[in-house]
CSV table of C-alpha atoms in Angstrom, one decimal:
chain,number,residue,atom,x,y,z
A,95,UNK,CA,-109.8,5.8,-196.6
A,96,UNK,CA,-112.0,8.7,-195.5
A,97,UNK,CA,-115.0,6.3,-195.4
A,98,UNK,CA,-113.0,3.8,-193.2
A,99,UNK,CA,-112.0,6.6,-190.8
A,100,UNK,CA,-115.7,7.8,-190.6
A,101,UNK,CA,-116.8,4.2,-189.9
A,102,UNK,CA,-114.2,3.9,-187.0
A,103,UNK,CA,-115.4,7.2,-185.6
A,104,UNK,CA,-119.0,6.0,-185.6
A,105,UNK,CA,-118.0,2.7,-184.1
A,106,UNK,CA,-116.0,4.5,-181.3
A,107,UNK,CA,-118.9,6.8,-180.7
A,108,UNK,CA,-121.3,3.9,-180.5
A,109,UNK,CA,-119.0,2.1,-177.9
A,110,UNK,CA,-118.8,5.3,-175.9
A,111,UNK,CA,-122.6,5.7,-175.8
A,112,UNK,CA,-123.0,2.1,-174.7
A,113,UNK,CA,-120.4,2.5,-171.9
A,114,UNK,CA,-122.0,5.7,-170.8
A,115,UNK,CA,-125.5,4.1,-170.7
A,116,UNK,CA,-124.2,1.1,-168.7
A,117,UNK,CA,-122.4,3.4,-166.2
A,118,UNK,CA,-125.5,5.5,-165.6
A,119,UNK,CA,-127.6,2.3,-165.1
A,120,UNK,CA,-125.1,1.1,-162.5
A,121,UNK,CA,-125.3,4.5,-160.7
A,122,UNK,CA,-129.1,4.4,-160.8
A,123,UNK,CA,-129.1,0.8,-159.4
A,124,UNK,CA,-126.7,1.8,-156.7
A,125,UNK,CA,-128.8,4.9,-155.8
A,126,UNK,CA,-132.0,2.7,-155.6
A,127,UNK,CA,-130.1,0.1,-153.5
A,128,UNK,CA,-128.9,2.9,-151.2
A,129,UNK,CA,-132.5,4.3,-150.8
A,130,UNK,CA,-133.8,0.8,-150.0
A,131,UNK,CA,-131.1,0.3,-147.4
A,132,UNK,CA,-132.2,3.6,-145.8
A,133,UNK,CA,-135.8,2.6,-145.7
A,134,UNK,CA,-135.0,-0.6,-143.8
A,135,UNK,CA,-132.6,1.1,-141.4
A,136,UNK,CA,-133.9,0.6,-137.8
A,137,UNK,CA,-136.0,3.4,-136.3
A,138,UNK,CA,-137.8,4.0,-133.1
A,139,UNK,CA,-141.4,5.0,-133.7
A,140,UNK,CA,-143.8,6.7,-131.3
A,141,UNK,CA,-147.4,6.3,-132.5
A,142,UNK,CA,-150.3,8.2,-130.8
A,143,UNK,CA,-153.8,6.9,-131.0
A,144,UNK,CA,-157.3,8.2,-130.0
A,145,UNK,CA,-159.8,5.5,-129.1
A,146,UNK,CA,-163.5,6.1,-128.4
A,147,UNK,CA,-166.4,4.0,-127.2
A,148,UNK,CA,-169.1,3.2,-129.8
A,149,UNK,CA,-172.6,2.1,-128.6
A,150,UNK,CA,-173.2,-1.6,-129.0
A,151,UNK,CA,-170.1,-2.0,-131.2
A,152,UNK,CA,-166.3,-2.4,-130.9
A,153,UNK,CA,-164.4,0.8,-130.2
A,154,UNK,CA,-163.3,3.3,-132.9
A,155,UNK,CA,-159.6,3.9,-133.1
A,156,UNK,CA,-157.6,6.6,-135.0
A,157,UNK,CA,-153.9,7.1,-135.6
A,158,UNK,CA,-153.3,10.7,-134.6
A,159,UNK,CA,-149.5,11.1,-134.7
A,160,UNK,CA,-146.4,9.2,-135.7
A,161,UNK,CA,-142.8,10.3,-134.8
A,162,UNK,CA,-139.8,8.4,-136.1
A,163,UNK,CA,-136.2,8.6,-135.0
A,164,UNK,CA,-133.1,6.7,-136.0
A,165,UNK,CA,-132.1,4.1,-133.4
A,166,UNK,CA,-132.8,0.8,-131.7
A,167,UNK,CA,-134.9,0.0,-128.6
A,168,UNK,CA,-133.6,-2.0,-125.7
A,169,UNK,CA,-135.2,-5.3,-125.1
A,170,UNK,CA,-138.6,-5.0,-123.5
A,171,UNK,CA,-138.9,-6.5,-120.0
A,172,UNK,CA,-142.7,-6.1,-120.0
A,173,UNK,CA,-144.5,-8.2,-117.4
A,174,UNK,CA,-147.7,-10.1,-118.5
A,175,UNK,CA,-150.8,-9.0,-116.6
A,176,UNK,CA,-154.0,-11.0,-116.6
A,177,UNK,CA,-156.2,-8.2,-117.7
A,178,UNK,CA,-159.9,-8.6,-118.6
A,179,UNK,CA,-159.9,-5.6,-121.0
A,180,UNK,CA,-156.9,-4.9,-123.1
A,181,UNK,CA,-155.6,-3.9,-126.6
A,182,UNK,CA,-153.2,-6.0,-128.6
A,183,UNK,CA,-151.1,-4.2,-131.2
A,184,UNK,CA,-149.3,-6.4,-133.7
A,185,UNK,CA,-146.4,-4.7,-135.4
A,186,UNK,CA,-145.8,-6.5,-138.8
A,187,UNK,CA,-143.0,-5.9,-141.2
A,188,UNK,CA,-141.5,-8.2,-143.9
A,189,UNK,CA,-138.0,-7.2,-142.8
A,190,UNK,CA,-138.4,-8.0,-139.1
A,191,UNK,CA,-140.1,-10.6,-136.8
A,192,UNK,CA,-143.6,-9.7,-135.6
A,193,UNK,CA,-143.8,-7.6,-132.4
A,194,UNK,CA,-146.8,-7.9,-130.1
A,195,UNK,CA,-147.6,-5.1,-127.6
A,196,UNK,CA,-150.4,-5.6,-125.1
A,197,UNK,CA,-151.7,-2.7,-123.0
A,198,UNK,CA,-154.5,-2.1,-120.6
A,199,UNK,CA,-157.6,-0.9,-122.5
A,200,UNK,CA,-157.5,2.9,-122.2
A,201,UNK,CA,-161.4,3.1,-122.0
A,202,UNK,CA,-161.8,0.4,-119.3
A,203,UNK,CA,-159.2,0.7,-116.6
A,204,UNK,CA,-158.6,-0.1,-113.0
A,205,UNK,CA,-157.1,3.0,-111.3
A,206,UNK,CA,-155.3,2.9,-108.0
A,207,UNK,CA,-155.3,5.8,-105.7
A,208,UNK,CA,-154.8,6.7,-102.0
A,209,UNK,CA,-158.2,7.3,-100.3
A,210,UNK,CA,-159.1,9.7,-97.4
A,211,UNK,CA,-157.9,7.1,-94.9
A,212,UNK,CA,-154.5,7.0,-96.6
A,213,UNK,CA,-155.0,3.4,-97.9
A,214,UNK,CA,-154.3,2.3,-101.4
A,215,UNK,CA,-157.6,1.7,-103.2
A,216,UNK,CA,-158.5,0.4,-106.7
A,217,UNK,CA,-161.5,1.5,-108.7
A,218,UNK,CA,-162.8,0.4,-112.1
A,219,UNK,CA,-163.2,3.5,-114.4
A,220,UNK,CA,-164.8,3.7,-117.9
A,221,UNK,CA,-164.3,6.7,-120.2
A,222,UNK,CA,-165.9,7.5,-123.5
A,223,UNK,CA,-162.6,8.6,-125.2
A,224,UNK,CA,-158.9,8.3,-124.4
A,225,UNK,CA,-155.6,8.8,-126.1
A,226,UNK,CA,-152.5,6.6,-125.7
A,227,UNK,CA,-149.2,6.0,-127.4
A,228,UNK,CA,-147.0,3.0,-128.1
A,229,UNK,CA,-143.2,2.9,-128.8
A,230,UNK,CA,-141.8,0.2,-131.1
A,231,UNK,CA,-138.9,-0.7,-133.3
A,232,UNK,CA,-139.5,-0.2,-137.1
A,233,UNK,CA,-137.5,-1.7,-139.9
A,234,UNK,CA,-138.9,-1.0,-143.4
A,235,UNK,CA,-142.6,-0.9,-144.3
A,236,UNK,CA,-144.7,-1.6,-141.3
A,237,UNK,CA,-148.4,-2.3,-140.4
A,238,UNK,CA,-150.0,-2.1,-137.0
A,239,UNK,CA,-153.0,-4.4,-136.5
A,240,UNK,CA,-155.1,-3.3,-133.4
A,241,UNK,CA,-157.2,-5.9,-131.6
A,242,UNK,CA,-159.6,-5.1,-128.7
A,243,UNK,CA,-160.3,-7.8,-126.1
A,244,UNK,CA,-163.2,-7.1,-123.7
A,245,UNK,CA,-164.5,-9.8,-121.4
A,246,UNK,CA,-162.7,-12.5,-123.3
A,247,UNK,CA,-164.0,-11.5,-126.7
A,248,UNK,CA,-161.4,-10.3,-129.2
A,249,UNK,CA,-162.2,-8.2,-132.3
A,250,UNK,CA,-159.9,-6.6,-134.8
A,251,UNK,CA,-160.4,-2.8,-134.8
A,252,UNK,CA,-158.2,-1.5,-137.6
A,253,UNK,CA,-154.9,-1.9,-139.5
A,254,UNK,CA,-152.6,1.1,-140.0
A,255,UNK,CA,-149.7,1.4,-142.4
A,256,UNK,CA,-146.7,3.3,-141.1
């Protein structure tokens, strides 16, 4: 009889261990799922870049700052300009459709100003180095591919992981 009671105790202990292990596995899975949901929660990202001219080559670009904030951006009502020199930034994420941002090239710009006769005048300006930033919607892991277009020739500069 004593042996039978001991066997029941061991069996009950074994069942208890199995149930405890299953419970902790469920909690771990729920925690991992919660962390994954947080990583794909929509964020607004401000990314700052430094771009510099390179002799006889495409420009060099560096990511200098990234600031993320919870939230969603309003729809962009950007107008398409027919620029000769521009940068194209492709925001790529498996959790969201690809976003494309096109900006005037920071190193090769046409600047408008009021001259001495109080008339609006435009002038083409080239600089060796410039910084700029973009703002975009991020969901999950994201890459930014940067392309430079100068005089109708496009080259990929770099891909950044955010």
